[in-house]
Coordinates of C-alpha atoms and ligand atoms in Angstrom, one line a residue:
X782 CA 16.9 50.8 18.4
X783 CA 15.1 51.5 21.4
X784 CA 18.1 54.0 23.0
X785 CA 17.7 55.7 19.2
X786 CA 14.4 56.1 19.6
X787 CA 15.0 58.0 23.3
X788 CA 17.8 60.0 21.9
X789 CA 15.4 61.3 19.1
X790 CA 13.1 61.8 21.6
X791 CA 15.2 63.7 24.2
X792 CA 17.1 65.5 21.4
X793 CA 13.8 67.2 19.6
X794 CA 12.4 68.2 22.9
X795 CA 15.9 70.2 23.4
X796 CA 15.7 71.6 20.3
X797 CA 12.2 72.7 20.2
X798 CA 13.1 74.7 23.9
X799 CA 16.2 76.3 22.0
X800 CA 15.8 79.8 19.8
X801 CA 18.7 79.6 17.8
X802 CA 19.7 76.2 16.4
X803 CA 23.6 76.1 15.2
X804 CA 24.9 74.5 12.3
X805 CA 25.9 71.0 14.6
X806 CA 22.5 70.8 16.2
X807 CA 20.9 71.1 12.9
X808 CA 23.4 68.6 11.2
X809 CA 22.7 66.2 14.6
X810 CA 18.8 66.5 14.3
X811 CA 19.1 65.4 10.4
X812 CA 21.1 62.3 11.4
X813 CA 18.5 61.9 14.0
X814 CA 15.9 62.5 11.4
X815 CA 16.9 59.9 8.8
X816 CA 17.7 57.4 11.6
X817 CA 14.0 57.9 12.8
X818 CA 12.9 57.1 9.2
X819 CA 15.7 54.1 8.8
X820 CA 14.2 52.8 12.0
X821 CA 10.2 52.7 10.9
X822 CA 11.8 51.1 8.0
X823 CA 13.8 48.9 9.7
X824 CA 10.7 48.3 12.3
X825 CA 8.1 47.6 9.6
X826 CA 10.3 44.8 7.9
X827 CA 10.9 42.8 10.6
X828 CA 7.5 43.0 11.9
X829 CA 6.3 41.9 8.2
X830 CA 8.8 39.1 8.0
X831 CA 7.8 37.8 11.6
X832 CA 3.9 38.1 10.3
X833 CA 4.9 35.9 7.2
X834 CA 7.0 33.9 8.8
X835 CA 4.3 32.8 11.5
X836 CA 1.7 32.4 8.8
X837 CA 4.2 29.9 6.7
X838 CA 4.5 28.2 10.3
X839 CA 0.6 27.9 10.8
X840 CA 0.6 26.5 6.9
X841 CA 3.2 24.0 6.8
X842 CA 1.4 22.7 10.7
X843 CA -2.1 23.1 8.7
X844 CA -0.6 21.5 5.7
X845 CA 1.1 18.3 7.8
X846 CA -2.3 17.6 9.5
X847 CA -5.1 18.5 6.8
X848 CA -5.9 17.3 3.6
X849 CA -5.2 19.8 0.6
X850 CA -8.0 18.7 -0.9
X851 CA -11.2 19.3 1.4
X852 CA -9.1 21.2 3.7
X853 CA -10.7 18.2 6.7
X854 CA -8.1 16.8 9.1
X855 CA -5.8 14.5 8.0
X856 CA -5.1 10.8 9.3
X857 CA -2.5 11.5 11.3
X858 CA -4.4 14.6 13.0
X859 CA -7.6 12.0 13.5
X860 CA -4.8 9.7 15.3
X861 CA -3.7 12.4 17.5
X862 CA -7.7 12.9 18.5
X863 CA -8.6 9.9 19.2
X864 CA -5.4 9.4 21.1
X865 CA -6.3 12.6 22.9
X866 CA -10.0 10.8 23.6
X867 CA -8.1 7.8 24.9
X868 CA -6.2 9.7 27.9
X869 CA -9.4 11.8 28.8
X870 CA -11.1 8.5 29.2
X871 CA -9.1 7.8 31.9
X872 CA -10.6 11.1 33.7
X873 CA -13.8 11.5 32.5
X874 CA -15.0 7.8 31.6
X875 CA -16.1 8.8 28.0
X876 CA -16.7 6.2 26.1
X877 CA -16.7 6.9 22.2
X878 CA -17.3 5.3 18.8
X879 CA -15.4 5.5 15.5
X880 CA -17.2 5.5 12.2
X881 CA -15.1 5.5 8.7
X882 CA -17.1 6.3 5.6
X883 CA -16.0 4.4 2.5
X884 CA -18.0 6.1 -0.8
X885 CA -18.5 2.8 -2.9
X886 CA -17.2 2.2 -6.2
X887 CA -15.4 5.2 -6.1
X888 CA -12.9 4.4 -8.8
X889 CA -15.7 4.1 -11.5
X890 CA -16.4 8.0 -10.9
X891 CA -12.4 8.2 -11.4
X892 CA -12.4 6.0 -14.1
X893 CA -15.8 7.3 -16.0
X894 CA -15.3 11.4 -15.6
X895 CA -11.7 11.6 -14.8
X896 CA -9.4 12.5 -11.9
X897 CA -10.9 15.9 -12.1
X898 CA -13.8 14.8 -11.7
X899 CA -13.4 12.4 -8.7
X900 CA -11.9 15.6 -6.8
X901 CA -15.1 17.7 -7.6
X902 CA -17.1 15.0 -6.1
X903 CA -15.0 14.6 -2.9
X904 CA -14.8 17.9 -2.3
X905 CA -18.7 17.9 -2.7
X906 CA -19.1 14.6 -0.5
X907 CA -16.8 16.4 2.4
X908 CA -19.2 19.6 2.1
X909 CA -22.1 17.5 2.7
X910 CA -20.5 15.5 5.6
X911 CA -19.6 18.5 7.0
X912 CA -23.2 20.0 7.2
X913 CA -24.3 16.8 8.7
X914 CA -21.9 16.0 11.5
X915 CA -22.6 18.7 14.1
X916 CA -19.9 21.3 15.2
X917 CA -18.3 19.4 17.8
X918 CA -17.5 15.9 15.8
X919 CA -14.7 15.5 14.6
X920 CA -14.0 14.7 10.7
X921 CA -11.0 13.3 9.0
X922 CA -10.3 12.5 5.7
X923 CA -8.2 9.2 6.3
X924 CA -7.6 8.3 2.8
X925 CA -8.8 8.7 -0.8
X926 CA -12.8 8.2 -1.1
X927 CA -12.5 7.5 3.1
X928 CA -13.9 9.8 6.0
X929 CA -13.9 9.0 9.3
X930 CA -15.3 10.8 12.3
X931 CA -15.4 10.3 16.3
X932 CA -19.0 10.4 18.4
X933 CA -18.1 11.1 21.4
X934 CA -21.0 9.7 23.5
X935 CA -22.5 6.9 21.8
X936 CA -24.3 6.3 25.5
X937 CA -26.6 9.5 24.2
X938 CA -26.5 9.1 20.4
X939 CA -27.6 6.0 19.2
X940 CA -24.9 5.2 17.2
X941 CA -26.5 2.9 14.4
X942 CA -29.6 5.5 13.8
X943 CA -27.4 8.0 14.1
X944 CA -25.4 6.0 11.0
X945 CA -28.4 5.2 9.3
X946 CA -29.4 8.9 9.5
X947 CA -26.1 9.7 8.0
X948 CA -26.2 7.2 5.3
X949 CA -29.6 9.0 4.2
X950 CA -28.6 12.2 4.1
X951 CA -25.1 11.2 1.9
X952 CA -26.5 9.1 -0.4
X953 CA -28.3 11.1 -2.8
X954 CA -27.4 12.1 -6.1
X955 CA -23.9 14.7 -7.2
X956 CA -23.7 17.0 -10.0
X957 CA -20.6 15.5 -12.2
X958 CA -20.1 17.5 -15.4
X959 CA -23.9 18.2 -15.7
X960 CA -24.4 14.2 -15.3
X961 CA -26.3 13.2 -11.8
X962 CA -24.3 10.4 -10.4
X963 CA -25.4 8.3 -7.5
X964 CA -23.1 7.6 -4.7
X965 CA -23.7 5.3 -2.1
X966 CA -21.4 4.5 0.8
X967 CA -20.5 1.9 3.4
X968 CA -19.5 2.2 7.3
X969 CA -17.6 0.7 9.7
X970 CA -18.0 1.4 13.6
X971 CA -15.6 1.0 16.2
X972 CA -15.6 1.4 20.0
X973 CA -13.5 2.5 22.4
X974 CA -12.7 0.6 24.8
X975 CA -14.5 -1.9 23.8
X976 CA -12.8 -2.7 20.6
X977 CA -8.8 -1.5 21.1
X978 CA -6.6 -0.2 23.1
X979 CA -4.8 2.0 20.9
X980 CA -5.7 4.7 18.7
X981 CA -4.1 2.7 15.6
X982 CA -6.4 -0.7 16.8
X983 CA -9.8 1.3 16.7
X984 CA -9.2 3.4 13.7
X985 CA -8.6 -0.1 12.1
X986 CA -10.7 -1.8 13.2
X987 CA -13.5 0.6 12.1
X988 CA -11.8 0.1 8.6
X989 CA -12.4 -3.5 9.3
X990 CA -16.1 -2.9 10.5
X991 CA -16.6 -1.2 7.1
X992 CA -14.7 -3.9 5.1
X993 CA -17.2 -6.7 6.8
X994 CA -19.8 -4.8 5.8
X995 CA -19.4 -4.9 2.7
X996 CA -18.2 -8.6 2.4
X997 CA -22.1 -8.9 3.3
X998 CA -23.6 -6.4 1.7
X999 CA -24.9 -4.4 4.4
X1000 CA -24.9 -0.6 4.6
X1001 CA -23.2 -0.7 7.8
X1002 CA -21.4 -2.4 10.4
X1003 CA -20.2 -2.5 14.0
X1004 CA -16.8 -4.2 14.8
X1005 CA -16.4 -7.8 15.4
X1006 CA -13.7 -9.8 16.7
X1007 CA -14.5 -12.6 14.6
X1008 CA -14.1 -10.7 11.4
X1009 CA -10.9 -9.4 12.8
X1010 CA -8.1 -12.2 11.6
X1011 CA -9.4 -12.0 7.7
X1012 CA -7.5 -8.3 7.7
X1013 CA -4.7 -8.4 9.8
X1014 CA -1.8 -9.1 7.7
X1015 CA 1.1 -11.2 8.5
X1016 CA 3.1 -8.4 9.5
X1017 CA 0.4 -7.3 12.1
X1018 CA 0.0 -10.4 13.2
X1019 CA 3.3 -10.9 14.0
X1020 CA 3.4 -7.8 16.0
X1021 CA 0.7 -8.9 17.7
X1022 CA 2.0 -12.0 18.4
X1023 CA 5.2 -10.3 20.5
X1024 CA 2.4 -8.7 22.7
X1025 CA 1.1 -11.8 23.4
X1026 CA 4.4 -13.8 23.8
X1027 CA 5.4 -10.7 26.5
X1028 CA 2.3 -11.7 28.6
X1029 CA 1.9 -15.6 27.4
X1030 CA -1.4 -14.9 26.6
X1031 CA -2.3 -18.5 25.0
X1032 CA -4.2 -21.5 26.4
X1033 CA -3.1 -24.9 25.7
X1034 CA -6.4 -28.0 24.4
X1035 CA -6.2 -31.6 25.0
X1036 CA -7.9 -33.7 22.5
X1037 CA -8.3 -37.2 23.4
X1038 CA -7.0 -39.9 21.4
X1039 CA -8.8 -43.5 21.4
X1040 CA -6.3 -46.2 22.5
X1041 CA -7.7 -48.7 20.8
X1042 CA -6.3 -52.2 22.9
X1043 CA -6.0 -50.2 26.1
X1044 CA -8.9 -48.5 26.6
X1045 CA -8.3 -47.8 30.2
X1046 CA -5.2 -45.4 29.7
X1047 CA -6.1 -42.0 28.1
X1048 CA -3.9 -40.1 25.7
X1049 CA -4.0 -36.2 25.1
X1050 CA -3.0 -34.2 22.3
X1051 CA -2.0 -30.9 23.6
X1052 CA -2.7 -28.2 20.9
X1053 CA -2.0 -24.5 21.5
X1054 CA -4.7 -21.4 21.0
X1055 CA -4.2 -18.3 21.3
X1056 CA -7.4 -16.6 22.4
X1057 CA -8.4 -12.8 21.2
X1058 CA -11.3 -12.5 23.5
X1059 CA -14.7 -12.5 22.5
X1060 CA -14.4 -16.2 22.6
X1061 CA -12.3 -16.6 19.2
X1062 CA -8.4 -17.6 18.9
X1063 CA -6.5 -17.4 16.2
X1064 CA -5.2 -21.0 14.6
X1065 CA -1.8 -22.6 15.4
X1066 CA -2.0 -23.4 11.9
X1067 CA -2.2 -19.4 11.3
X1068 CA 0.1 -18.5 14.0
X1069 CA 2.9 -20.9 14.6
X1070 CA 4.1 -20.1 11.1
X1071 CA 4.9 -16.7 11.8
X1072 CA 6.0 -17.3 15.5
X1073 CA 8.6 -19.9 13.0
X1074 CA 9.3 -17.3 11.2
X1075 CA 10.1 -14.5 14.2
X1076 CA 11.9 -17.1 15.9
X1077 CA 9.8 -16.7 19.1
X1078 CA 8.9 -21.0 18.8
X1079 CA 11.1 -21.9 20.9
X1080 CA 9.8 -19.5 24.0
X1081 CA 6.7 -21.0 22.8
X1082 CA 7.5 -24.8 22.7
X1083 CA 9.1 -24.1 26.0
X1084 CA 6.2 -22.6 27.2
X1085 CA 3.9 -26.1 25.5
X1086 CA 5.9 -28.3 27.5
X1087 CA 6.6 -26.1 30.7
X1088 CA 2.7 -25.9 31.2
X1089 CA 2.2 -29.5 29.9
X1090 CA 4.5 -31.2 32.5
X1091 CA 3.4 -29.1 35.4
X1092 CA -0.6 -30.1 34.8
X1093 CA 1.1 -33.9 34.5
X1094 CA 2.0 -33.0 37.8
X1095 CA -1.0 -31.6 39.4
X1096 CA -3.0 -34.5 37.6
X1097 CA -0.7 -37.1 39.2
X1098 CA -1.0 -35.7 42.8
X1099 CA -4.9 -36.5 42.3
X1100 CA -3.7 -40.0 41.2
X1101 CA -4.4 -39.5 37.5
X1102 CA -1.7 -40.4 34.9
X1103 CA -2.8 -39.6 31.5
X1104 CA -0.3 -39.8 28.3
X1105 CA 0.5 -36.5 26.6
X1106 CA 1.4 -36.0 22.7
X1107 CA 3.3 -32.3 22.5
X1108 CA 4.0 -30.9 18.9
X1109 CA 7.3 -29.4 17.8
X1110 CA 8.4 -27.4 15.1
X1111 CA 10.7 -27.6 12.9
X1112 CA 13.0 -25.3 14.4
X1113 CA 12.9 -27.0 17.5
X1114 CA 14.3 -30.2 15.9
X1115 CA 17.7 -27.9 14.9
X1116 CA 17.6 -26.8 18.9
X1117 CA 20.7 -28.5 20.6
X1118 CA 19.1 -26.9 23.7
X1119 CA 15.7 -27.8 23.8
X1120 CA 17.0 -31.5 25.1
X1121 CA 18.8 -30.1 28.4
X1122 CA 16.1 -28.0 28.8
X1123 CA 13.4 -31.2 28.7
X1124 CA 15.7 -33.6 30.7
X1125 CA 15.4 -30.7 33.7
X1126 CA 11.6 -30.0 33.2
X1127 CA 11.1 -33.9 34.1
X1128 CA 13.3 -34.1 36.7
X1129 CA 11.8 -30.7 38.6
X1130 CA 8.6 -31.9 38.6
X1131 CA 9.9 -35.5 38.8
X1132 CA 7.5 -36.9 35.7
X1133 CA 7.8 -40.3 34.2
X1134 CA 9.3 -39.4 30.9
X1135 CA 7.0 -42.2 29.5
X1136 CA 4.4 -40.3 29.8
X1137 CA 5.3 -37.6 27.0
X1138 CA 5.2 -38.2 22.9
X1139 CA 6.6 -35.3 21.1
X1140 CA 5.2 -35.1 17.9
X1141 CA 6.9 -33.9 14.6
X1142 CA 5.5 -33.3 11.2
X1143 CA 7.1 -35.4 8.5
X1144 CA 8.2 -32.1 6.7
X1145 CA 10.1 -30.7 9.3
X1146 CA 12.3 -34.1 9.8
X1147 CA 12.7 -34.0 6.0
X1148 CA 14.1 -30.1 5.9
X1149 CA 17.0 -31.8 7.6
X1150 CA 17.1 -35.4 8.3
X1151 CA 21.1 -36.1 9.9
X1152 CA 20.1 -33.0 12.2
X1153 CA 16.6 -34.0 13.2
X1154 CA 18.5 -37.3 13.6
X1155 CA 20.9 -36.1 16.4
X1156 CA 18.3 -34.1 17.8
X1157 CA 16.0 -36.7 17.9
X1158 CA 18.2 -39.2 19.3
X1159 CA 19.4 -37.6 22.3
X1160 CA 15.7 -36.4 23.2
X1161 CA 15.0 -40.0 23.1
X1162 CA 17.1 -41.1 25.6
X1163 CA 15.6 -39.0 28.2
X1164 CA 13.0 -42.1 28.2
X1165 CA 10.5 -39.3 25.9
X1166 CA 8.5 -41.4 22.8
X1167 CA 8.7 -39.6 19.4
X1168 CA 5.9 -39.7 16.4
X1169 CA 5.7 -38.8 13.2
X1170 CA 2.9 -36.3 12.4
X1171 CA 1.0 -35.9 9.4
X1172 CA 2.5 -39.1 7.9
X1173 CA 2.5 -39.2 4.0
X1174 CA 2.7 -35.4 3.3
X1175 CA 6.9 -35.3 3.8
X1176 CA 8.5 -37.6 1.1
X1177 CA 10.4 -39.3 3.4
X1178 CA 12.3 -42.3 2.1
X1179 CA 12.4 -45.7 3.7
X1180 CA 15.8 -45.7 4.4
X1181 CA 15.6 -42.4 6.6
X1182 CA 12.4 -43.2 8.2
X1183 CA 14.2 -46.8 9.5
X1184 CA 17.0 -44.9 11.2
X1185 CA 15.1 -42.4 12.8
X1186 CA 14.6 -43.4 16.4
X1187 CA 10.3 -42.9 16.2
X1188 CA 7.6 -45.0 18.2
X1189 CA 4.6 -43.8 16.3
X1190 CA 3.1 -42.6 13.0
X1191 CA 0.5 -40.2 12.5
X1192 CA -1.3 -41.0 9.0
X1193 CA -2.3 -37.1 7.7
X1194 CA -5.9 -36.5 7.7
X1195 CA -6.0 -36.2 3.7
X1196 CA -5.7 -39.8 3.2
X1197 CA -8.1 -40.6 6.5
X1198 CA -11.0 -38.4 6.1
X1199 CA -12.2 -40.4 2.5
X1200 CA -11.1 -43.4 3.0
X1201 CA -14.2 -45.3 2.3
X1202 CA -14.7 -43.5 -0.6
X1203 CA -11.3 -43.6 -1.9
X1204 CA -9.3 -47.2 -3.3
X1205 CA -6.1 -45.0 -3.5
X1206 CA -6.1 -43.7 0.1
X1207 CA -7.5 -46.4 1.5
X1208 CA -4.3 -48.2 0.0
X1209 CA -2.1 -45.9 1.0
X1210 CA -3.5 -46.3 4.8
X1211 CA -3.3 -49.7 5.0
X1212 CA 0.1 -50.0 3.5
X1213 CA 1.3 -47.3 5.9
X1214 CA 0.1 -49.5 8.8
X1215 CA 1.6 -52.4 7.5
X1216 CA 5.1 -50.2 7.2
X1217 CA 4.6 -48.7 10.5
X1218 CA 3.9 -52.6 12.4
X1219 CA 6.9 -53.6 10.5
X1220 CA 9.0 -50.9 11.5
X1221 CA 7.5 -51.8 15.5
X1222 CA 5.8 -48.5 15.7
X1223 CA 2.2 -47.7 16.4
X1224 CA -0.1 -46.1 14.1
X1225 CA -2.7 -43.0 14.9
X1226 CA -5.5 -42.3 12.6
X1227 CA -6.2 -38.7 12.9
X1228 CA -9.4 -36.5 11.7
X1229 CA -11.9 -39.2 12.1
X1230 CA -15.0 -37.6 12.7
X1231 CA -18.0 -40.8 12.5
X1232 CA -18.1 -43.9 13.6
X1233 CA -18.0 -45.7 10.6
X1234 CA -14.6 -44.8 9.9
X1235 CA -13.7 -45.1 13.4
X1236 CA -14.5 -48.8 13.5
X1237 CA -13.3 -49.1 10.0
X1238 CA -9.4 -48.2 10.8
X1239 CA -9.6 -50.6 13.9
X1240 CA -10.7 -53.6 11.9
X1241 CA -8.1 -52.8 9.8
X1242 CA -5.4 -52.5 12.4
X1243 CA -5.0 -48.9 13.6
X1244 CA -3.8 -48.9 17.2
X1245 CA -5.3 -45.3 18.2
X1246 CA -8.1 -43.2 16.6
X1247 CA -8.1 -39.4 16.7
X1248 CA -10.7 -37.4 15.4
X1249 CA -14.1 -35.1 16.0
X1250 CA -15.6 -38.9 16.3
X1251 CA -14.0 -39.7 19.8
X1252 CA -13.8 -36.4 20.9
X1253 CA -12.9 -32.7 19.9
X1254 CA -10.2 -30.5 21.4
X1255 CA -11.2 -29.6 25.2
X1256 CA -10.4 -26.6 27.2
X1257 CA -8.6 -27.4 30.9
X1258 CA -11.9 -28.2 32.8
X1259 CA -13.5 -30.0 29.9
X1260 CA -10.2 -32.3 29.9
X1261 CA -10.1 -32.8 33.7
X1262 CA -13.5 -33.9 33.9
X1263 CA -12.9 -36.3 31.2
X1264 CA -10.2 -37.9 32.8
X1265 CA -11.7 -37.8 36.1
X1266 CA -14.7 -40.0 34.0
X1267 CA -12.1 -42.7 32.7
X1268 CA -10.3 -42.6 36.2
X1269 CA -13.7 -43.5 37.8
X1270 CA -14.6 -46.0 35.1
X1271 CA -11.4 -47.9 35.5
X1272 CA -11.9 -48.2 39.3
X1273 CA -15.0 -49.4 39.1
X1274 CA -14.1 -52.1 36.3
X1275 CA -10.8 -52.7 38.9
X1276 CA -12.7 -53.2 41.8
X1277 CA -15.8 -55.8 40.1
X1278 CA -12.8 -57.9 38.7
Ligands
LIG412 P1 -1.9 -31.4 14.1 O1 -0.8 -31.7 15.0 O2 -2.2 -32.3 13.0 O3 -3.2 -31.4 15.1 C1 -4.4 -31.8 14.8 C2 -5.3 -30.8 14.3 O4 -6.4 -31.4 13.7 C3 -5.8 -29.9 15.4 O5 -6.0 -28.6 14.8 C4 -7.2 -30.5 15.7 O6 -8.1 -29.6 16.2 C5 -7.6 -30.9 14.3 N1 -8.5 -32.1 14.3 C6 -8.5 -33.1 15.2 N2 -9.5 -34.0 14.9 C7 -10.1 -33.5 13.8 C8 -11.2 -34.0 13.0 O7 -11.8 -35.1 13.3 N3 -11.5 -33.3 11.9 C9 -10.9 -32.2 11.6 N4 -11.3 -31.5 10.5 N5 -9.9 -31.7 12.3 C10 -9.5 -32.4 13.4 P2 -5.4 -27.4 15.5 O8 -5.5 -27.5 17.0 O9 -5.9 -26.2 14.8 O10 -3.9 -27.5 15.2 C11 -3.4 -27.3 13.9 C12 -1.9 -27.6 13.9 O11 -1.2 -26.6 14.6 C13 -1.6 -28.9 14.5 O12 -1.9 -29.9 13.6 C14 -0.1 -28.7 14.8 O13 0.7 -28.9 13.6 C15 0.0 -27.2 15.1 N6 0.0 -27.1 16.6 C16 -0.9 -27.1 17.5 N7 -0.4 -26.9 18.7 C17 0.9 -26.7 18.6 C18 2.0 -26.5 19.5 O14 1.8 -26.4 20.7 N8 3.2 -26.4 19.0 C19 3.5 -26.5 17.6 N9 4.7 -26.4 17.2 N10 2.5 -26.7 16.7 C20 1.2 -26.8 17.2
LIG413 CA1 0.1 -33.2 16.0
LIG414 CA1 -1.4 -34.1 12.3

């Protein structure tokens, strides 16, 4: 187009410096003169069609990040923000908070006025949040009756008056089809870095903040880890659970267990946590069902025992040899390999297999008893005793419980916890001691948590008590001093005898 363009031009300069134009020249400059016109046509299309197309560009981008409603950011666009925040951190040091806005009892303006309605009044409630924030916050709408914005100092703005001042300003009357309706809302605030590491984690955990707050009623509320695990479903919880497997993050507990005719020789249970910071852990109860479920048990019963036989090890360089009780699960007790793998552990660290229990629940041997027996019996070999937990919750029958190769019964807590208030359980205890002498295995009490029951169970035969009574679940330290106690105890009594 361009070299048509130049032709034109050259081509009417040489006719306007020539007199007498002849018939080709003037045929030439009419082919020159519609292709001019052809080529402003030609010119102004494209140029139209790139203008639209650009603009249909900018929409569908506007339209994948904003909502169509309130025309605000969208979700994903708040993500990209705050993730945006995140790596400037990293520079700048800026810390920042996240507040979600949930407008409460939304669904009854829904519900009352009609979907048309509702729209009006979130349109109307974005208008207003929009005045408030100031030019530079950034405001989302994350999901239906939900805004979320980012403060990016919270050093400088106090974040709760700032929320309080908010909450003022949004909770006064709307105009709904000429009614005036009240709206009131609740928040949720989230830190960074305080509270997450991801974009995802703080946005949710705002969403939690707001959630807690109104589980309690409050107009507002800042994150907490302890409110954390009653909204992360299984499925988060399971992803969370591969981070921490990557990195082991758990702790292992020892809870002592009362040897009731050998006072001298302590016994540990050894009960995994898995700590979230802030001084809370999620539940093995909560968590080993999923980690069942994912199939990561076994790097974690490998992990139980791994850590449990080399702090047997450490314990019995300083000349301490307590007894250790190590749960598995159920899919450990379908594991041909978990044997080989024991049999090495005690021979690298050169432990006295008689000073492990494994422990497993009465369910789990049930789910498959000629497995579990196999299983069992080879583990048992190694020179390792083996107890029945939670004993009377599994239906086992007599003539399966006689052939398993077991040492010990754990009676469940259910039957333990009443059973001086309870004919039926205490029955059912002190028929399951008379089962379990019979059968020459010992008997554990567990969840006794006073006295009274304590010395109850013993006159009654129990050969080791469990519970809150004797003592709770102990972190590392807490267990070595305890053992360091008994230890010095027992040389004393050794040395006046
Ligand atoms: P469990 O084997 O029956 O362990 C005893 C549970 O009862 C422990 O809870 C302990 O803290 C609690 N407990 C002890 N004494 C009392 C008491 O007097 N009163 C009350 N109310 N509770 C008492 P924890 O540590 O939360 O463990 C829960 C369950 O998680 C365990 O029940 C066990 O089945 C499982 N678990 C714990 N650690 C492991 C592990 O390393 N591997 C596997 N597979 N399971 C584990
Ligand atoms: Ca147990
Ligand atoms: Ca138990």
């Amino acid at each position: 187009m361009l070299g048509f363009v130049l032709g034109y031009v050259v081509f009417t300069a040489y006719m306007a410096m020539t007199p007498k134009v002849s018939v080709i020249e003037f045929i030439v400059s009419m082919v020159f003169f519609g292709g001019g016109i052809f080529c402003v046509m030609i010119f102004s299309v494209v140029s139209q069609s790139m203008e639209r197309i650009a603009f249909a560009e900018f929409q569908q981008r506007h339209n994948e990040s904003h909502d169509s409603l309130t025309g605000l950011p969208n979700r994903r666009f708040l993500l990209q923000t705050i993730n945006q925040h995140i790596s400037d951190f990293e520079t700048t040091q800026q810390r920042f908070a996240v507040a979600t806005v949930d407008i409460n009892n939304f669904n009854h303006i829904n519900e009352i006025f009609g979907h048309q309605a509702g729209d009006s009044v979130l349109y109307q409630y974005s208008e207003r949040l929009r005045e408030f924030v100031e030019q530079d916050i950034f405001l989302a709408r994350t999901s239906g009756n939900r805004f979320t914005f980012i403060i990016t100092s919270p050093e400088t703005t106090n974040v709760t008056q700032y929320i309080e001042t908010i909450q003022a300003y949004l909770d006064h009357p709307l105009t709904i089809n000429d009614h005036d309706v009240n709206l009131t809302s609740t928040v949720g605030v989230a830190l960074y870095p305080e509270h997450g590491a991801t974009a995802e984690d703080i946005l949710k955990r705002s969403e939690i903040a707001m959630y807690s707050a109104k589980r309690i009623q409050v107009p507002y509320a800042v994150y907490e880890a302890a409110s954390y695990r009653q909204f992360y479903d299984k499925v988060e919880l399971a992803q969370m659970l591969q981070v921490a497997m990557e990195n082991m993050d758990f702790d292992l507990y020892f809870q002592p267990v009362l040897n009731v005719n050998k006072t001298h020789k302590t016994t540990f249970e050894v009960l995994i946590r898995w700590p979230l910071g802030n001084g809370c852990s999620v539940s093995p109860d909560e968590f080993i069902p999923i980690a069942e479920q994912t199939n990561v048990i076994q790097q974690i019963t490998r992990w139980v025992l791994k850590k449990t036989i080399t702090q047997l090890a450490e314990w019995s360089e300083k000349g301490m040899s307590p007894h250790v009780q190590v749960n598995l699960s159920v899919k450990d007790i379908e594991d041909d390999s978990l044997e080989p793998f024991l049999s090495q552990l005690l021979k690298d660290y050169t432990i006295d297999p008689s000073q492990l229990t494994l422990e497993i629940t009465e369910t789990s041997m049930m789910q498959n008893p000629k497995k579990a027996q196999t299983v069992l019996e080879k583990i048992k070999k190694l020179g390792v005793s083996l107890s029945i937990d939670d004993f009377g919750t599994g239906f086992s029958s007599l003539s399966i419980l006689s052939n398993m190769p077991i040492d010990e019964i754990k009676i469940d807590r259910s039957f333990v916890t009443d059973l001086l208030y309870s004919s039926n359980h205490e029955a059912i205890v002190r028929s399951t001691i008379y089962l379990a002498h019979s059968l020459e295995c010992s008997v554990v009490a567990e969840g006794v948590e006073t006295e009274a029951l304590g010395q109850y169970l013993m006159s009654i035969g129990c050969d080791k008590i469990q519970g809150f009574w004797y003592g709770r679940p102990m972190n590392l330290a807490q267990a070595d001093t305890w053992l360091r106690d008994v230890h010095m105890i027992n040389h004393r009594v050794a040395s006046q005898n």
